[in-house]
Tab-separated table of C-alpha atoms in Angstrom:
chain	number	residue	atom	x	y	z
A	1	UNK	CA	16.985	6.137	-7.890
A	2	UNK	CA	13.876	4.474	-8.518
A	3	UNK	CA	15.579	1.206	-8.695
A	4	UNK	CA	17.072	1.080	-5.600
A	5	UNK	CA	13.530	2.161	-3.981
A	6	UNK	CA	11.929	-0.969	-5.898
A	7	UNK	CA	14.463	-2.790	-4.447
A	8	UNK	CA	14.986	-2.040	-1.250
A	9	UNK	CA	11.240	-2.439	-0.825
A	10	UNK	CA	11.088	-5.955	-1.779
A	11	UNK	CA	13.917	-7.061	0.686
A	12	UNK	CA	11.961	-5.066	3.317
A	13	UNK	CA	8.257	-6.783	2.582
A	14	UNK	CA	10.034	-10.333	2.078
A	15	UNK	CA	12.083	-9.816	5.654
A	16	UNK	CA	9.220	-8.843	7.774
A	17	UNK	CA	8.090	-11.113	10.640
A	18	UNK	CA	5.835	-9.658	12.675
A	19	UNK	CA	2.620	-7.937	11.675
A	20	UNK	CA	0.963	-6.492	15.143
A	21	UNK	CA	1.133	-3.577	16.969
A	22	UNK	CA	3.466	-3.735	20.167
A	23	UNK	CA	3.747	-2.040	23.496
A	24	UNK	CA	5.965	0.660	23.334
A	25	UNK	CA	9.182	0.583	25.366
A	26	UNK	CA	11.535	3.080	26.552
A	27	UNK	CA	14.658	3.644	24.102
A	28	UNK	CA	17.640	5.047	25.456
A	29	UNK	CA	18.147	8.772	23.353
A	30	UNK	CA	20.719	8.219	20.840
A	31	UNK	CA	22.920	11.315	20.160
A	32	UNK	CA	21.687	13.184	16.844
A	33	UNK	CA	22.981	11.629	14.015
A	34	UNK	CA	25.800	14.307	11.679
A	35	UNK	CA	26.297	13.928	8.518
A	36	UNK	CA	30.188	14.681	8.043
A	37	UNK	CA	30.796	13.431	4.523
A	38	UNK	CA	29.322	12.628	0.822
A	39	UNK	CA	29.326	9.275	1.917
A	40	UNK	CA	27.319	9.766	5.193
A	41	UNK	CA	24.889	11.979	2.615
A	42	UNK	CA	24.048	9.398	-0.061
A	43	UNK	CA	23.385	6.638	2.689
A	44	UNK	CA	20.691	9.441	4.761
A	45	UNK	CA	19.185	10.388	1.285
A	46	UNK	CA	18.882	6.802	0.120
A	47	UNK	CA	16.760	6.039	3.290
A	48	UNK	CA	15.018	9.107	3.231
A	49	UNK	CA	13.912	7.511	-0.466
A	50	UNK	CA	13.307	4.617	0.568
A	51	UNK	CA	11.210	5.341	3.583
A	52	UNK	CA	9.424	7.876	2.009
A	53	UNK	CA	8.284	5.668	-0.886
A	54	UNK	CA	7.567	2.349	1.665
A	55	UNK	CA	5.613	4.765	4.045
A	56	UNK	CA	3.427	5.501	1.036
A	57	UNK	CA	3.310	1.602	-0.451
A	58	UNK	CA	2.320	0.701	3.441
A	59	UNK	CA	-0.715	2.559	3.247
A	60	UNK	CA	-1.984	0.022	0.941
A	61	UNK	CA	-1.009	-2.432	3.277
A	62	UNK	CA	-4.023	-5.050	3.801
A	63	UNK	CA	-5.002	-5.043	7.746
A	64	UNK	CA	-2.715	-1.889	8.025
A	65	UNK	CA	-1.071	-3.037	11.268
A	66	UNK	CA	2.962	-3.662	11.526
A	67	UNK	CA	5.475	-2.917	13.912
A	68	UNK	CA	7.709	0.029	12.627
A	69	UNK	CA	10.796	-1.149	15.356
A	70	UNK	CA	10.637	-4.663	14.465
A	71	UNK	CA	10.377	-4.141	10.355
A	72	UNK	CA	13.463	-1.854	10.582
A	73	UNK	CA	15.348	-4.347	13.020
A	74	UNK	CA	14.364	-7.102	10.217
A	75	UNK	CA	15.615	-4.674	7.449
A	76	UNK	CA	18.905	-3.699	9.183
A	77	UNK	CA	19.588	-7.574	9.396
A	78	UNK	CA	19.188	-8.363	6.018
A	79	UNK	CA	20.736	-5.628	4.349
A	80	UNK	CA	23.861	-6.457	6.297
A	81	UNK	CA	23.550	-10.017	5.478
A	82	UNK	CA	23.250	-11.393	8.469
A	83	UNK	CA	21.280	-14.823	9.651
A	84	UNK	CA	17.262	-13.006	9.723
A	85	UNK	CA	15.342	-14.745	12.742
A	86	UNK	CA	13.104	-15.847	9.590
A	87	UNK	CA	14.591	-17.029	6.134
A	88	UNK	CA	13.424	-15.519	2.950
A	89	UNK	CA	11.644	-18.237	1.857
A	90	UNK	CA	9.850	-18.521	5.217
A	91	UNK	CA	9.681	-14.692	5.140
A	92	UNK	CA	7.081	-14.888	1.992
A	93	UNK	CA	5.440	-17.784	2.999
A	94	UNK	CA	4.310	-15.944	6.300
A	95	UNK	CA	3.513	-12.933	3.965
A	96	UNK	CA	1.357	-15.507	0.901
A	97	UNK	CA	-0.456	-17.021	4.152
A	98	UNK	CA	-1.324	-13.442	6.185
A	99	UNK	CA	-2.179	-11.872	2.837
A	100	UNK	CA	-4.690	-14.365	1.917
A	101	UNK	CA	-6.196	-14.652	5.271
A	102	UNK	CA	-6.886	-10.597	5.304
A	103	UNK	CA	-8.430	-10.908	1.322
A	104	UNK	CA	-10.550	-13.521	2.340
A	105	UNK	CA	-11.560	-11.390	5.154
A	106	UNK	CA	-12.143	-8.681	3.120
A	107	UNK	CA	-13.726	-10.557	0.379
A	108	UNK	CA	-16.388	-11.892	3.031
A	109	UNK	CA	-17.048	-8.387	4.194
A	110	UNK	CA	-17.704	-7.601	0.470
A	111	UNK	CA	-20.196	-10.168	-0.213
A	112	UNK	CA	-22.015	-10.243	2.599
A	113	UNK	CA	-22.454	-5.818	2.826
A	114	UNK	CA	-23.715	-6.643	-1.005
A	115	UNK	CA	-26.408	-8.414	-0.207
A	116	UNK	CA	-27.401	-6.555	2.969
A	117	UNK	CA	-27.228	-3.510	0.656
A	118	UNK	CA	-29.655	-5.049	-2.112
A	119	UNK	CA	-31.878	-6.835	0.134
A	120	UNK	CA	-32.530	-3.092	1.966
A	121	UNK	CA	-32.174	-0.988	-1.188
A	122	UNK	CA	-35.761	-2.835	-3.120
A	123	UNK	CA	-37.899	-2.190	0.165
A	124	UNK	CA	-36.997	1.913	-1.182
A	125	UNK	CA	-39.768	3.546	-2.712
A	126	UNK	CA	-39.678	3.813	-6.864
A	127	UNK	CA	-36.376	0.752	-6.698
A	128	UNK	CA	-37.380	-1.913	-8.887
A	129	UNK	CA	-35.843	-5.050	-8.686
A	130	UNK	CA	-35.035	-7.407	-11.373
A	131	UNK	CA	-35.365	-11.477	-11.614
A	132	UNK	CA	-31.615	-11.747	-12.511
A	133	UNK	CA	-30.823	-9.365	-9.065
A	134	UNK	CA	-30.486	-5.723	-11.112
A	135	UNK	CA	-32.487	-2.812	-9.330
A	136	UNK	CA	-32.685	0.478	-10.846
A	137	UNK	CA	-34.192	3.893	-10.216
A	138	UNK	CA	-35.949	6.222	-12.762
A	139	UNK	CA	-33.911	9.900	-12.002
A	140	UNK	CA	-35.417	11.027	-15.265
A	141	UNK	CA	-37.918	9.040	-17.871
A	142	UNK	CA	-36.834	10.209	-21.152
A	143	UNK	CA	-39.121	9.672	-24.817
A	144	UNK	CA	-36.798	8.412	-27.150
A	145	UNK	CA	-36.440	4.539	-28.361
A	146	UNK	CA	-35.029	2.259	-26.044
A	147	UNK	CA	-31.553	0.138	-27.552
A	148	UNK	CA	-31.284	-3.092	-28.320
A	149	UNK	CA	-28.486	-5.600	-27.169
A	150	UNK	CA	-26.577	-5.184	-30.841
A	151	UNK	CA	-27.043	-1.542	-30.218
A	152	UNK	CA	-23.919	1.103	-29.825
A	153	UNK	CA	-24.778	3.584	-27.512
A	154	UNK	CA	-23.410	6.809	-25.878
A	155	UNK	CA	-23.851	7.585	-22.505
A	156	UNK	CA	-22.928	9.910	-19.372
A	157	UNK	CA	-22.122	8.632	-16.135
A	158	UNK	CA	-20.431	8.079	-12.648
A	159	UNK	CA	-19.821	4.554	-10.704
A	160	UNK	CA	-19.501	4.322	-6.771
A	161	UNK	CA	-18.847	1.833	-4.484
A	162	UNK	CA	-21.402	0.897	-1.776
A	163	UNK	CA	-19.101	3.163	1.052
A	164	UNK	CA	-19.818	6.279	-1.667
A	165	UNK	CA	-16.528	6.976	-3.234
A	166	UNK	CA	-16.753	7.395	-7.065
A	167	UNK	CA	-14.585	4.866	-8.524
A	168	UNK	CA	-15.596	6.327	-12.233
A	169	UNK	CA	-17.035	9.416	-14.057
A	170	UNK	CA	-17.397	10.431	-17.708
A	171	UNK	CA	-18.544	13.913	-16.696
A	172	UNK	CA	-15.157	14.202	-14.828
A	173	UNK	CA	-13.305	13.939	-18.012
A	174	UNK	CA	-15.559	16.219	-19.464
A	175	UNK	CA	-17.492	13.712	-22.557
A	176	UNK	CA	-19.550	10.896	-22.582
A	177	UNK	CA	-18.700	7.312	-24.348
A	178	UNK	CA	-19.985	5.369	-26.593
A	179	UNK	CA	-19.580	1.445	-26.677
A	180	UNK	CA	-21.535	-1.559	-28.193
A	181	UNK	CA	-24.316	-2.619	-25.154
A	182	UNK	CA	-23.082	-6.826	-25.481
A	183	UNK	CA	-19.576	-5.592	-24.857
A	184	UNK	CA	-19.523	-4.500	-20.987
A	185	UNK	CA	-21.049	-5.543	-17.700
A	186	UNK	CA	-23.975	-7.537	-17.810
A	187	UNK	CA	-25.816	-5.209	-15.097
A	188	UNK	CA	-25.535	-2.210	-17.684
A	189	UNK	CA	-26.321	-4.672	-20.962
A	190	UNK	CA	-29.682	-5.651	-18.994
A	191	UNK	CA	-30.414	-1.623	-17.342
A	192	UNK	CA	-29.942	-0.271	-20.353
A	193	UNK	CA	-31.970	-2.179	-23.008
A	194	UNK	CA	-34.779	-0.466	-20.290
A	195	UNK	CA	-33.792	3.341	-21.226
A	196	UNK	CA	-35.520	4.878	-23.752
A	197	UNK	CA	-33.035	7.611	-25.200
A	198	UNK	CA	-32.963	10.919	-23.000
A	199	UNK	CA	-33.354	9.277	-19.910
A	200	UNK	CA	-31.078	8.936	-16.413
A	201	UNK	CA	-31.445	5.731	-14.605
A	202	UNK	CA	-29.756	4.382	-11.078
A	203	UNK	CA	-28.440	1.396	-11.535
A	204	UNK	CA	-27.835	-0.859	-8.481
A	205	UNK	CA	-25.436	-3.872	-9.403
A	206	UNK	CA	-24.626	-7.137	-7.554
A	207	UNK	CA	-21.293	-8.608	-7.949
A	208	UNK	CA	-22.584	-11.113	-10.369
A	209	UNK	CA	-23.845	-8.693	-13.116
A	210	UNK	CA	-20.843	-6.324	-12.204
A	211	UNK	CA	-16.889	-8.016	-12.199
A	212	UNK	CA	-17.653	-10.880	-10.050
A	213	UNK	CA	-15.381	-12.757	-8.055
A	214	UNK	CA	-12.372	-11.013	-9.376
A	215	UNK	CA	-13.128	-7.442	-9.228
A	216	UNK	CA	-11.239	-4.888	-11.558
A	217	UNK	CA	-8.125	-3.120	-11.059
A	218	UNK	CA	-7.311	-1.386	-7.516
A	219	UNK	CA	-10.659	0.569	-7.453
A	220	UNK	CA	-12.990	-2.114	-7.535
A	221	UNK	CA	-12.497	-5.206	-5.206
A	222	UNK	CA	-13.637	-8.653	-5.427
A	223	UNK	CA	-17.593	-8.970	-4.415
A	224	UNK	CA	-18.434	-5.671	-5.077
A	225	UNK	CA	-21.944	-4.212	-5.831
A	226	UNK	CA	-21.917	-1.283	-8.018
A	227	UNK	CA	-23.818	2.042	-8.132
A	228	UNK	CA	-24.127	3.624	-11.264
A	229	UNK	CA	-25.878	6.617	-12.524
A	230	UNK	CA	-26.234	6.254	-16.440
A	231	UNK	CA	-27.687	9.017	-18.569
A	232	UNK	CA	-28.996	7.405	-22.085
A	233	UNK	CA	-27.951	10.414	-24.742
A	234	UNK	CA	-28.016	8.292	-27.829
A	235	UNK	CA	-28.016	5.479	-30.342
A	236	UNK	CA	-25.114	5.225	-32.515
């Protein structure tokens, strides 16, 4: 069944037109629908599927605003096979152009709460702020050596995004990692090199010591600063 979803969904994204919320009008009642046969049975439960499964996909939806009447007119049309008011090539076209005008949007938003977020953050008593942009907190100053960049080192700790939600956590899975310090971010390569062993640092981010421009996977989005809280336990 899974297929069918996957592709059902496709021919719905690729046949929408219109992406904005509509004045409601009055719909005559249609008489409840019966299901009389196997035939009538498969055809409800393959929609149930498939609307179940887009419902969820939609909540992804950049901008979040479509017109429920108007995407299942558009889907009814093409499923049939008949002439769509838009083509399928114009269809994604409209879709590649509103997409990358709500990223961009987004992306902006990004950037620019980033910097508002830093430039407030190293006015906050005990935040210390870098040359190359890092700030970081002392939580806890521990007496152990401090790593080098060469180093392997084994740590505890939890990322969030500037809005709060944890993106991250090696206490959630229950053990810390370990990992060379020149092999990840720059912003933790740089904080760091600054803990001596034992101690549990804040570490505030900005994009360009975090993933950049790109951002990483669905949790962390293009632009974003990065909060971590690192606990130094070791020195491999």
């Amino acid at each position: 069944m899974k297929y069918i979803v996957v592709a059902l969904s496709v021919l719905v994204l690729s046949s929408c037109a219109i992406f904005a919320p509509k004045n409601k009008t009055k719909v005559e009642q249609k008489p409840a629908l019966v299901l009389t046969n196997t035939i009538d049975s498969v055809s409800y439960a393959i929609g149930v599927n498939v609307g179940t499964a887009f419902k969820q996909q939609m909540l992804q939806f950049p901008g979040g605003d479509y017109d429920v009447t108007i995407l299942a007119e558009a889907f009814s049309v093409a499923l049939k096979g008949d002439t769509t008011l838009l083509s399928y090539d114009q269809a994604n076209a409209f879709l590649d152009a509103y997409l990358s005008k709500i990223q961009e949007a987004e992306t902006q938003k990004s950037k620019s709460e980033g910097e508002t977020f830093l430039a407030e953050n190293k006015k906050r008593e005990g935040v210390v702020t870098l040359p190359s942009g890092l700030q970081y907190q002392i939580v806890k100053q521990g007496d152990g050596p401090k790593p080098k960049e060469t180093d392997k080192v084994k740590v505890h700790y939890e990322g969030f995004l500037l809005n709060g939600k944890k993106f991250d956590s090696s206490l959630d899975r229950g053990e810390p990692i370990s990992f060379p310090l020149n092999q990840v971010i720059q912003g933790w390569t740089e904080g760091l090199q600054l803990m001596p062993v034992g101690s549990k640092y804040t570490l505030y981010i900005p994009y360009q010591l975090a993933y950049g421009e790109q951002g990483a996977g669905q949790f962390i989005p293009p632009f974003a600063t990065l909060i971590f809280e690192v606990e130094l336990l070791g020195i491999e």
